[in-house]
Each structure stands twice: as structure tokens, then as C-alpha cells.
PDB file of C-alpha atoms in Angstrom:
ATOM      1  CA  UNK A  68     -33.035  16.709  18.871  1.00 92.00           C
ATOM      2  CA  UNK A  69     -29.455  18.320  18.177  1.00 97.00           C
ATOM      3  CA  UNK A  70     -27.818  20.024  20.815  1.00 97.00           C
ATOM      4  CA  UNK A  71     -24.873  22.279  21.017  1.00 98.00           C
ATOM      5  CA  UNK A  72     -22.397  22.951  23.629  1.00 98.00           C
ATOM      6  CA  UNK A  73     -18.903  23.794  24.211  1.00 98.00           C
ATOM      7  CA  UNK A  74     -15.853  21.101  23.996  1.00 98.00           C
ATOM      8  CA  UNK A  75     -12.448  21.674  26.005  1.00 98.00           C
ATOM      9  CA  UNK A  76      -9.658  19.783  24.082  1.00 98.00           C
ATOM     10  CA  UNK A  77      -6.417  21.167  25.157  1.00 96.00           C
ATOM     11  CA  UNK A  78      -5.220  24.033  23.409  1.00 92.00           C
ATOM     12  CA  UNK A  79      -8.703  25.793  23.207  1.00 98.00           C
ATOM     13  CA  UNK A  80     -12.506  25.114  22.567  1.00 98.00           C
ATOM     14  CA  UNK A  81     -14.520  23.993  20.204  1.00 98.00           C
ATOM     15  CA  UNK A  82     -18.627  24.155  19.791  1.00 98.00           C
ATOM     16  CA  UNK A  83     -19.791  21.471  18.429  1.00 98.00           C
ATOM     17  CA  UNK A  84     -23.923  20.180  17.316  1.00 98.00           C
ATOM     18  CA  UNK A  85     -24.072  17.016  17.993  1.00 98.00           C
ATOM     19  CA  UNK A  86     -27.103  13.768  18.161  1.00 98.00           C
ATOM     20  CA  UNK A  87     -28.018  10.396  18.682  1.00 98.00           C
ATOM     21  CA  UNK A  88     -25.261  10.562  21.237  1.00 97.00           C
ATOM     22  CA  UNK A  89     -24.194   6.941  22.436  1.00 95.00           C
ATOM     23  CA  UNK A  90     -24.508   5.686  18.512  1.00 97.00           C
ATOM     24  CA  UNK A  91     -22.152   5.375  16.675  1.00 98.00           C
ATOM     25  CA  UNK A  92     -18.949   8.127  16.040  1.00 98.00           C
ATOM     26  CA  UNK A  93     -19.581  10.136  13.193  1.00 98.00           C
ATOM     27  CA  UNK A  94     -17.986  13.435  12.701  1.00 98.00           C
ATOM     28  CA  UNK A  95     -18.627  16.094  10.030  1.00 99.00           C
ATOM     29  CA  UNK A  96     -16.183  18.731   9.456  1.00 99.00           C
ATOM     30  CA  UNK A  97     -16.855  21.765   7.814  1.00 98.00           C
ATOM     31  CA  UNK A  98     -14.824  24.015   5.199  1.00 98.00           C
ATOM     32  CA  UNK A  99     -13.171  27.232   4.439  1.00 98.00           C
ATOM     33  CA  UNK A 100     -15.365  29.664   6.058  1.00 97.00           C
ATOM     34  CA  UNK A 101     -18.503  27.707   6.939  1.00 97.00           C
ATOM     35  CA  UNK A 102     -19.925  25.965  10.224  1.00 98.00           C
ATOM     36  CA  UNK A 103     -21.222  23.825  11.573  1.00 98.00           C
ATOM     37  CA  UNK A 104     -24.572  24.938  10.249  1.00 97.00           C
ATOM     38  CA  UNK A 105     -23.314  23.411   6.950  1.00 98.00           C
ATOM     39  CA  UNK A 106     -24.518  20.139   8.262  1.00 98.00           C
ATOM     40  CA  UNK A 107     -28.175  21.196   9.675  1.00 98.00           C
ATOM     41  CA  UNK A 108     -30.315  19.024   6.703  1.00 97.00           C
ATOM     42  CA  UNK A 109     -28.268  15.977   8.121  1.00 98.00           C
ATOM     43  CA  UNK A 110     -27.447  16.113  11.205  1.00 98.00           C
ATOM     44  CA  UNK A 111     -30.954  14.362  12.765  1.00 98.00           C
ATOM     45  CA  UNK A 112     -31.579  12.354   9.582  1.00 98.00           C
ATOM     46  CA  UNK A 113     -28.505  11.072  10.269  1.00 98.00           C
ATOM     47  CA  UNK A 114     -28.620  10.316  13.928  1.00 98.00           C
ATOM     48  CA  UNK A 115     -31.973   8.360  13.882  1.00 97.00           C
ATOM     49  CA  UNK A 116     -30.486   5.349  11.897  1.00 96.00           C
ATOM     50  CA  UNK A 117     -27.757   4.735  15.049  1.00 97.00           C
ATOM     51  CA  UNK A 118     -25.461   7.167  14.474  1.00 98.00           C
ATOM     52  CA  UNK A 119     -23.606   9.791  17.232  1.00 98.00           C
ATOM     53  CA  UNK A 120     -23.318  12.488  14.866  1.00 98.00           C
ATOM     54  CA  UNK A 121     -21.303  15.687  15.959  1.00 98.00           C
ATOM     55  CA  UNK A 122     -20.302  18.440  14.052  1.00 98.00           C
ATOM     56  CA  UNK A 123     -17.721  20.547  15.403  1.00 98.00           C
ATOM     57  CA  UNK A 124     -17.182  24.682  14.082  1.00 98.00           C
ATOM     58  CA  UNK A 125     -13.489  24.523  13.364  1.00 98.00           C
ATOM     59  CA  UNK A 126     -11.343  26.942  15.171  1.00 98.00           C
ATOM     60  CA  UNK A 127     -11.413  30.270  13.811  1.00 98.00           C
ATOM     61  CA  UNK A 128     -14.683  29.934  13.065  1.00 98.00           C
ATOM     62  CA  UNK A 129     -18.310  30.040  13.847  1.00 98.00           C
ATOM     63  CA  UNK A 130     -18.447  29.740  18.205  1.00 98.00           C
ATOM     64  CA  UNK A 131     -14.920  28.313  18.540  1.00 98.00           C
ATOM     65  CA  UNK A 132     -12.327  29.458  19.599  1.00 98.00           C
ATOM     66  CA  UNK A 133     -10.521  32.453  17.246  1.00 98.00           C
ATOM     67  CA  UNK A 134      -6.783  32.608  17.766  1.00 98.00           C
ATOM     68  CA  UNK A 135      -6.038  35.954  16.689  1.00 96.00           C
ATOM     69  CA  UNK A 136      -2.439  34.709  15.035  1.00 98.00           C
ATOM     70  CA  UNK A 137      -1.729  33.724  11.449  1.00 98.00           C
ATOM     71  CA  UNK A 138       0.327  30.892  13.666  1.00 98.00           C
ATOM     72  CA  UNK A 139      -2.379  29.256  15.095  1.00 98.00           C
ATOM     73  CA  UNK A 140      -3.990  27.925  11.901  1.00 98.00           C
ATOM     74  CA  UNK A 141      -3.109  25.185   8.697  1.00 98.00           C
ATOM     75  CA  UNK A 142      -4.391  21.754   8.222  1.00 97.00           C
ATOM     76  CA  UNK A 143      -1.961  20.315  10.319  1.00 97.00           C
ATOM     77  CA  UNK A 144      -3.872  22.096  13.336  1.00 98.00           C
ATOM     78  CA  UNK A 145      -6.869  21.484  12.039  1.00 98.00           C
ATOM     79  CA  UNK A 146      -6.360  17.816  11.971  1.00 98.00           C
ATOM     80  CA  UNK A 147      -4.866  17.807  15.844  1.00 98.00           C
ATOM     81  CA  UNK A 148      -7.822  19.689  16.852  1.00 98.00           C
ATOM     82  CA  UNK A 149     -10.346  17.069  14.793  1.00 98.00           C
ATOM     83  CA  UNK A 150      -8.173  14.180  16.585  1.00 98.00           C
ATOM     84  CA  UNK A 151      -8.086  15.833  20.691  1.00 98.00           C
ATOM     85  CA  UNK A 152     -12.491  16.314  19.795  1.00 98.00           C
ATOM     86  CA  UNK A 153     -12.467  12.728  19.081  1.00 98.00           C
ATOM     87  CA  UNK A 154     -10.310  12.442  22.125  1.00 98.00           C
ATOM     88  CA  UNK A 155     -12.828  14.246  24.469  1.00 98.00           C
ATOM     89  CA  UNK A 156     -15.340  12.926  22.917  1.00 98.00           C
ATOM     90  CA  UNK A 157     -14.278   8.913  24.189  1.00 98.00           C
ATOM     91  CA  UNK A 158     -14.019   7.841  21.102  1.00 98.00           C
ATOM     92  CA  UNK A 159     -10.681   5.841  20.046  1.00 98.00           C
ATOM     93  CA  UNK A 160     -12.464   4.963  16.404  1.00 98.00           C
ATOM     94  CA  UNK A 161     -14.994   6.551  14.214  1.00 98.00           C
ATOM     95  CA  UNK A 162     -16.393   7.704  10.977  1.00 98.00           C
ATOM     96  CA  UNK A 163     -15.133  10.768   9.646  1.00 98.00           C
ATOM     97  CA  UNK A 164     -17.232  12.835   6.701  1.00 99.00           C
ATOM     98  CA  UNK A 165     -14.958  16.475   5.450  1.00 98.00           C
ATOM     99  CA  UNK A 166     -16.394  18.885   2.993  1.00 98.00           C
ATOM    100  CA  UNK A 167     -14.284  21.074   0.603  1.00 98.00           C
ATOM    101  CA  UNK A 168     -11.499  22.080   2.888  1.00 98.00           C
ATOM    102  CA  UNK A 169     -12.716  20.031   5.434  1.00 98.00           C
ATOM    103  CA  UNK A 170     -12.097  17.070   3.093  1.00 98.00           C
ATOM    104  CA  UNK A 171      -8.296  18.363   3.204  1.00 98.00           C
ATOM    105  CA  UNK A 172      -8.594  18.398   6.737  1.00 98.00           C
ATOM    106  CA  UNK A 173     -10.012  14.686   6.740  1.00 98.00           C
ATOM    107  CA  UNK A 174      -7.328  13.314   4.510  1.00 98.00           C
ATOM    108  CA  UNK A 175      -4.642  14.468   6.519  1.00 98.00           C
ATOM    109  CA  UNK A 176      -6.457  13.019   9.636  1.00 98.00           C
ATOM    110  CA  UNK A 177      -7.151   9.607   7.646  1.00 98.00           C
ATOM    111  CA  UNK A 178      -3.416   9.685   6.949  1.00 98.00           C
ATOM    112  CA  UNK A 179      -1.576  10.520  10.127  1.00 98.00           C
ATOM    113  CA  UNK A 180      -4.108   8.343  12.361  1.00 98.00           C
ATOM    114  CA  UNK A 181      -4.552   5.647  10.017  1.00 98.00           C
ATOM    115  CA  UNK A 182      -5.866   3.034  13.117  1.00 98.00           C
ATOM    116  CA  UNK A 183      -9.005   5.822  14.240  1.00 98.00           C
ATOM    117  CA  UNK A 184     -10.466   6.341  11.252  1.00 98.00           C
ATOM    118  CA  UNK A 185     -13.273   3.300  10.424  1.00 98.00           C
ATOM    119  CA  UNK A 186     -14.245   4.428   7.261  1.00 98.00           C
ATOM    120  CA  UNK A 187     -13.956   8.154   5.194  1.00 98.00           C
ATOM    121  CA  UNK A 188     -16.538  10.522   3.571  1.00 99.00           C
ATOM    122  CA  UNK A 189     -14.624  12.920   1.136  1.00 98.00           C
ATOM    123  CA  UNK A 190     -17.199  15.362  -0.332  1.00 98.00           C
ATOM    124  CA  UNK A 191     -16.427  18.185  -3.025  1.00 98.00           C
ATOM    125  CA  UNK A 192     -13.411  18.125  -1.585  1.00 98.00           C
ATOM    126  CA  UNK A 193      -9.485  17.609  -3.430  1.00 98.00           C
ATOM    127  CA  UNK A 194      -5.971  16.498  -2.520  1.00 98.00           C
ATOM    128  CA  UNK A 195      -4.163  19.447  -3.950  1.00 97.00           C
ATOM    129  CA  UNK A 196      -4.148  23.083  -3.630  1.00 96.00           C
ATOM    130  CA  UNK A 197      -7.044  25.452  -5.082  1.00 93.00           C
ATOM    131  CA  UNK A 198      -6.065  27.459  -7.876  1.00 91.00           C
ATOM    132  CA  UNK A 199      -7.262  31.226  -7.330  1.00 89.00           C
ATOM    133  CA  UNK A 200      -5.211  34.081  -9.024  1.00 90.00           C
ATOM    134  CA  UNK A 201      -2.196  34.735  -7.213  1.00 94.00           C
ATOM    135  CA  UNK A 202      -2.793  38.337  -7.085  1.00 93.00           C
ATOM    136  CA  UNK A 203      -6.139  37.855  -5.517  1.00 91.00           C
ATOM    137  CA  UNK A 204      -4.689  35.369  -3.069  1.00 94.00           C
ATOM    138  CA  UNK A 205      -2.798  38.778  -1.675  1.00 96.00           C
ATOM    139  CA  UNK A 206      -5.344  41.105  -2.034  1.00 94.00           C
ATOM    140  CA  UNK A 207      -7.605  38.825   0.051  1.00 95.00           C
ATOM    141  CA  UNK A 208      -4.904  38.609   2.773  1.00 97.00           C
ATOM    142  CA  UNK A 209      -3.871  42.066   2.754  1.00 97.00           C
ATOM    143  CA  UNK A 210      -7.736  43.104   2.990  1.00 96.00           C
ATOM    144  CA  UNK A 211      -8.190  40.633   5.791  1.00 97.00           C
ATOM    145  CA  UNK A 212      -5.359  41.659   8.005  1.00 97.00           C
ATOM    146  CA  UNK A 213      -5.668  45.949   7.541  1.00 97.00           C
ATOM    147  CA  UNK A 214      -9.914  45.659   6.835  1.00 96.00           C
ATOM    148  CA  UNK A 215     -11.942  42.999   8.636  1.00 95.00           C
ATOM    149  CA  UNK A 216     -13.970  40.614   6.457  1.00 97.00           C
ATOM    150  CA  UNK A 217     -16.517  42.890   6.082  1.00 96.00           C
ATOM    151  CA  UNK A 218     -14.831  44.087   3.843  1.00 95.00           C
ATOM    152  CA  UNK A 219     -14.234  41.064   1.911  1.00 94.00           C
ATOM    153  CA  UNK A 220     -17.675  39.670   2.201  1.00 94.00           C
ATOM    154  CA  UNK A 221     -18.649  43.672   0.405  1.00 93.00           C
ATOM    155  CA  UNK A 222     -16.291  42.711  -2.144  1.00 90.00           C
ATOM    156  CA  UNK A 223     -16.738  39.376  -2.686  1.00 88.00           C
ATOM    157  CA  UNK A 224     -20.481  40.099  -3.124  1.00 86.00           C
ATOM    158  CA  UNK A 225     -19.690  42.316  -6.878  1.00 80.00           C
ATOM    159  CA  UNK A 226     -17.215  38.923  -8.257  1.00 76.00           C
ATOM    160  CA  UNK A 227     -17.901  36.105  -9.872  1.00 70.00           C
ATOM    161  CA  UNK A 228     -17.559  33.426  -7.118  1.00 73.00           C
ATOM    162  CA  UNK A 229     -15.756  30.015  -8.325  1.00 67.00           C
ATOM    163  CA  UNK A 230     -18.451  27.937  -6.445  1.00 73.00           C
ATOM    164  CA  UNK A 231     -21.943  29.960  -7.872  1.00 82.00           C
ATOM    165  CA  UNK A 232     -23.086  26.851  -9.640  1.00 92.00           C
ATOM    166  CA  UNK A 233     -26.467  27.198 -11.327  1.00 94.00           C
ATOM    167  CA  UNK A 234     -27.783  24.346  -8.165  1.00 95.00           C
ATOM    168  CA  UNK A 235     -26.444  27.635  -5.941  1.00 94.00           C
ATOM    169  CA  UNK A 236     -27.934  30.652  -6.897  1.00 92.00           C
ATOM    170  CA  UNK A 237     -31.180  28.368  -7.787  1.00 95.00           C
ATOM    171  CA  UNK A 238     -31.234  27.960  -4.125  1.00 95.00           C
ATOM    172  CA  UNK A 239     -30.037  31.239  -3.528  1.00 93.00           C
ATOM    173  CA  UNK A 240     -33.145  32.701  -5.739  1.00 93.00           C
ATOM    174  CA  UNK A 241     -35.517  30.437  -4.297  1.00 96.00           C
ATOM    175  CA  UNK A 242     -34.912  30.036  -0.405  1.00 96.00           C
ATOM    176  CA  UNK A 243     -35.208  32.581   2.199  1.00 96.00           C
ATOM    177  CA  UNK A 244     -31.865  33.850   3.615  1.00 96.00           C
ATOM    178  CA  UNK A 245     -29.807  31.753   1.658  1.00 95.00           C
ATOM    179  CA  UNK A 246     -27.352  33.904   0.225  1.00 92.00           C
ATOM    180  CA  UNK A 247     -26.641  35.885   3.295  1.00 94.00           C
ATOM    181  CA  UNK A 248     -25.782  32.823   5.228  1.00 95.00           C
ATOM    182  CA  UNK A 249     -23.308  32.141   3.512  1.00 93.00           C
ATOM    183  CA  UNK A 250     -21.929  35.772   4.516  1.00 95.00           C
ATOM    184  CA  UNK A 251     -22.609  35.386   7.800  1.00 96.00           C
ATOM    185  CA  UNK A 252     -21.325  32.531   8.064  1.00 97.00           C
ATOM    186  CA  UNK A 253     -18.083  34.257   6.423  1.00 97.00           C
ATOM    187  CA  UNK A 254     -18.790  37.095   9.015  1.00 97.00           C
ATOM    188  CA  UNK A 255     -18.248  35.312  12.110  1.00 97.00           C
ATOM    189  CA  UNK A 256     -14.607  33.838  11.171  1.00 98.00           C
ATOM    190  CA  UNK A 257     -11.502  35.189  12.228  1.00 98.00           C
ATOM    191  CA  UNK A 258      -9.636  37.798   9.510  1.00 98.00           C
ATOM    192  CA  UNK A 259      -5.723  35.179  10.922  1.00 98.00           C
ATOM    193  CA  UNK A 260      -7.503  32.153  10.295  1.00 98.00           C
ATOM    194  CA  UNK A 261      -9.177  33.753   6.670  1.00 98.00           C
ATOM    195  CA  UNK A 262      -5.861  35.169   5.665  1.00 98.00           C
ATOM    196  CA  UNK A 263      -3.754  31.956   6.753  1.00 98.00           C
ATOM    197  CA  UNK A 264      -5.489  29.157   5.259  1.00 98.00           C
ATOM    198  CA  UNK A 265      -6.201  31.679   1.886  1.00 97.00           C
ATOM    199  CA  UNK A 266      -2.381  31.097   1.244  1.00 96.00           C
ATOM    200  CA  UNK A 267      -1.967  28.088   2.897  1.00 96.00           C
ATOM    201  CA  UNK A 268      -5.560  26.449   0.511  1.00 96.00           C
ATOM    202  CA  UNK A 269      -3.959  28.208  -2.711  1.00 96.00           C
ATOM    203  CA  UNK A 270      -0.390  27.489  -2.281  1.00 95.00           C
ATOM    204  CA  UNK A 271       1.055  24.122  -4.520  1.00 94.00           C
ATOM    205  CA  UNK A 272       0.586  20.658  -2.214  1.00 94.00           C
ATOM    206  CA  UNK A 273      -0.309  17.744  -3.566  1.00 97.00           C
ATOM    207  CA  UNK A 274      -1.739  14.445  -1.265  1.00 98.00           C
ATOM    208  CA  UNK A 275      -2.592  12.119  -3.980  1.00 98.00           C
ATOM    209  CA  UNK A 276       0.019   9.912  -4.127  1.00 98.00           C
ATOM    210  CA  UNK A 277      -0.004   9.820  -0.377  1.00 98.00           C
ATOM    211  CA  UNK A 278      -3.670   8.772  -0.243  1.00 98.00           C
ATOM    212  CA  UNK A 279      -3.078   5.464  -2.074  1.00 98.00           C
ATOM    213  CA  UNK A 280      -2.184   4.227   1.647  1.00 98.00           C
ATOM    214  CA  UNK A 281      -5.231   4.407   2.745  1.00 98.00           C
ATOM    215  CA  UNK A 282      -7.223   1.127   3.704  1.00 98.00           C
ATOM    216  CA  UNK A 283     -10.006   2.187   5.331  1.00 98.00           C
ATOM    217  CA  UNK A 284     -13.793   2.636   3.359  1.00 98.00           C
ATOM    218  CA  UNK A 285     -13.934   5.616   1.159  1.00 98.00           C
ATOM    219  CA  UNK A 286     -16.604   7.260  -0.132  1.00 98.00           C
ATOM    220  CA  UNK A 287     -15.922  10.260  -2.448  1.00 98.00           C
ATOM    221  CA  UNK A 288     -18.731  12.130  -3.452  1.00 98.00           C
ATOM    222  CA  UNK A 289     -19.129  15.284  -5.591  1.00 98.00           C
ATOM    223  CA  UNK A 290     -21.912  17.766  -7.258  1.00 98.00           C
ATOM    224  CA  UNK A 291     -21.736  17.427 -11.094  1.00 97.00           C
ATOM    225  CA  UNK A 292     -21.507  20.906 -11.120  1.00 97.00           C
ATOM    226  CA  UNK A 293     -18.543  21.390  -8.985  1.00 96.00           C
ATOM    227  CA  UNK A 294     -16.470  22.404 -12.244  1.00 93.00           C
ATOM    228  CA  UNK A 295     -13.653  22.793  -9.517  1.00 92.00           C
ATOM    229  CA  UNK A 296     -13.397  19.014  -7.572  1.00 97.00           C
ATOM    230  CA  UNK A 297     -14.992  16.984 -10.008  1.00 98.00           C
ATOM    231  CA  UNK A 298     -11.938  15.771 -11.064  1.00 97.00           C
ATOM    232  CA  UNK A 299     -10.011  16.304  -8.295  1.00 98.00           C
ATOM    233  CA  UNK A 300     -12.616  13.458  -6.498  1.00 98.00           C
ATOM    234  CA  UNK A 301     -11.746  11.105 -10.098  1.00 98.00           C
ATOM    235  CA  UNK A 302      -9.019  10.507  -9.163  1.00 98.00           C
ATOM    236  CA  UNK A 303      -8.376  10.374  -5.382  1.00 98.00           C
ATOM    237  CA  UNK A 304     -11.318   7.706  -6.160  1.00 98.00           C
ATOM    238  CA  UNK A 305      -8.545   5.919  -8.729  1.00 98.00           C
ATOM    239  CA  UNK A 306      -6.086   5.940  -6.522  1.00 98.00           C
ATOM    240  CA  UNK A 307      -7.766   5.471  -3.059  1.00 98.00           C
ATOM    241  CA  UNK A 308      -8.138   1.447  -3.214  1.00 98.00           C
ATOM    242  CA  UNK A 309     -11.465   0.220  -3.071  1.00 97.00           C
ATOM    243  CA  UNK A 310     -13.089   3.913  -2.945  1.00 98.00           C
ATOM    244  CA  UNK A 311     -16.769   4.810  -4.389  1.00 98.00           C
ATOM    245  CA  UNK A 312     -17.186   7.913  -6.093  1.00 98.00           C
ATOM    246  CA  UNK A 313     -20.743   8.965  -6.086  1.00 98.00           C
ATOM    247  CA  UNK A 314     -21.221  12.244  -8.753  1.00 98.00           C
ATOM    248  CA  UNK A 315     -24.462  13.822  -7.735  1.00 98.00           C
ATOM    249  CA  UNK A 316     -26.456  15.247 -10.667  1.00 97.00           C
ATOM    250  CA  UNK A 317     -27.540  18.880 -10.140  1.00 96.00           C
ATOM    251  CA  UNK A 318     -25.312  19.627  -7.710  1.00 97.00           C
ATOM    252  CA  UNK A 319     -22.977  22.198  -6.555  1.00 97.00           C
ATOM    253  CA  UNK A 320     -20.669  22.627  -4.049  1.00 97.00           C
ATOM    254  CA  UNK A 321     -22.758  21.734  -1.562  1.00 97.00           C
ATOM    255  CA  UNK A 322     -24.558  19.096  -2.325  1.00 98.00           C
ATOM    256  CA  UNK A 323     -26.217  18.645   1.147  1.00 98.00           C
ATOM    257  CA  UNK A 324     -28.791  21.496   0.343  1.00 98.00           C
ATOM    258  CA  UNK A 325     -28.861  21.445  -3.129  1.00 97.00           C
ATOM    259  CA  UNK A 326     -29.228  18.041  -3.943  1.00 98.00           C
ATOM    260  CA  UNK A 327     -30.480  16.398  -0.278  1.00 98.00           C
ATOM    261  CA  UNK A 328     -31.861  12.861  -1.788  1.00 98.00           C
ATOM    262  CA  UNK A 329     -29.118  12.496  -4.214  1.00 98.00           C
ATOM    263  CA  UNK A 330     -26.815  12.481  -0.961  1.00 98.00           C
ATOM    264  CA  UNK A 331     -28.912  11.005   1.597  1.00 98.00           C
ATOM    265  CA  UNK A 332     -28.961   8.149  -1.629  1.00 98.00           C
ATOM    266  CA  UNK A 333     -25.221   7.837  -2.019  1.00 98.00           C
ATOM    267  CA  UNK A 334     -24.352   8.340   2.346  1.00 98.00           C
ATOM    268  CA  UNK A 335     -27.353   6.578   4.246  1.00 98.00           C
ATOM    269  CA  UNK A 336     -26.090   2.801   1.940  1.00 97.00           C
ATOM    270  CA  UNK A 337     -22.632   3.411   2.839  1.00 98.00           C
ATOM    271  CA  UNK A 338     -23.323   4.163   5.833  1.00 98.00           C
ATOM    272  CA  UNK A 339     -25.463   1.375   6.951  1.00 96.00           C
ATOM    273  CA  UNK A 340     -23.134  -0.984   5.428  1.00 95.00           C
ATOM    274  CA  UNK A 341     -20.388   0.032   8.041  1.00 94.00           C
ATOM    275  CA  UNK A 342     -23.093   0.258  10.494  1.00 87.00           C
ATOM    276  CA  UNK A 343     -23.804  -4.439   9.916  1.00 86.00           C
ATOM    277  CA  UNK A 344     -19.956  -5.185   9.599  1.00 78.00           C
TER     278      UNK A 344
END
């Protein structure tokens, strides 16, 4: 059974979902404008394999605290929150899975605290910035600051979403409420977080050379239709020593929803191997 509760990590309070208390520590970190519901399909199955699974809402997302100043948001603050949450849970070490922006957070966590990360799973993420027209970035930041996220959600309905792969559109057409779920997740975010991270995620930067220092077992997952992240996933797999790359057929940016059987076929053997060590 999945439980929800609040955890005080010192700087603020995070809302978490968890299952399998007492099992091996596994932390799941969601992406930009997501929340812990992004892992609803996998929390209980992973707990059934002996993992204590914890999925937080990052600061500024979902039901976690939402500071109202942009300076409160960065990959570094998310990194600190992730490590502070693990400490609040009593975890000295843990396995870390990060999705999209959560994968970027997971990379930084592993780089700054390598002794704490037993193994790493990077899902549909990148070592570098997201390439978006700078004028659109400035418009998005302006709207978030001045009009709020409801206006942004309305505008995005009429734009070509780079993450709207055929796999995503299939679920929108066949699963009631799936499209609305994504919009509601965005509406549950802090406008200050949206503006701050839209700027930071699109500002040129690159961690690829640093990733060569990662020494823990690493699995890199990416949907084959997730065009913005396939090449970056391949580059990370080449640089991180011993990393495995699994390209999930007929999946886009959220393979845990779009191709769950293939997702589990990639993740469970990796985790089972860790469990036997």
C-alpha cells in the first residue's frame, strides 16, 4: 500500500509517497512541472520486490512547500533537498532514479555525494541544457511572473509540444484524464519555480565531462520516440563507466506510462542484480 505524508527536511517540508518501509532504499525524483504521481505505476511493484520506495514532490511542485522567490529554485537547491530528504528518512546510502529534470538533479546528487548513491537510473534526461527558442523562454518567464500558470497551460494547448510524441498522444486519446493530469500537475506548481527553472534549464551548460567520474552502477533509459533526449542518453552511456543503455521501443518521454512492460523489463533486472550484491 502506498502512503502519503509530509517530511520536514529542515529548509522546508516535502510531500512524499512511499511504500515498502523497511526495504532497500530507492528514491524516485520527478521532472519539471511533474510530481510524485509520475511514479504511480511503479511504486507498489517496486516495493513488492523488496524496495523502500519514496517519491517526493520537489519543492515548488505538488503538495510540497512552494517558496515564492525565484532564488529558491535551482538544480543545486533541488540537490540539497534530495540529500536532506534521504537523511531525514535515515538513509545513509540509497539507489536514485531521476526522470527528466529529476535526472539532472540525480546527476548532480551523484557528483556531489558519490558515497551516498549506491546506483543510479537516469530516465529520459540530459547532461546538457534544453534547446528552446530564447524568445519563447522569455515569454514563458514573463507570463509565469505576471499572469500565472493557468495562462501558460491555456497557451500550451495550442502549441506544438516537443514532448508530445505519438506514444504520449496515444495515451491522451485512450486514457481518460491523462492529458488533464499533465495540465493539473503544471497548475499545482509555483510560478516562481516555473520561471526560475525555465531559465536555468535552457541556459547553456554541460555536465558530460564530469559524468565520467561516476563510479556506481548506472542504467540509462530513454524512449525511442523521445527525440530531444535519445542522443544525450547515448552520450551519457558512453561516458559513464560501465553504464547500460536501454532504448525503450514505442515510448516517448514517460515510458513508465507509455510502455510499462518494457520499462519493468529494463529496470527490474538492474535492481534485482543490486539486491543480490
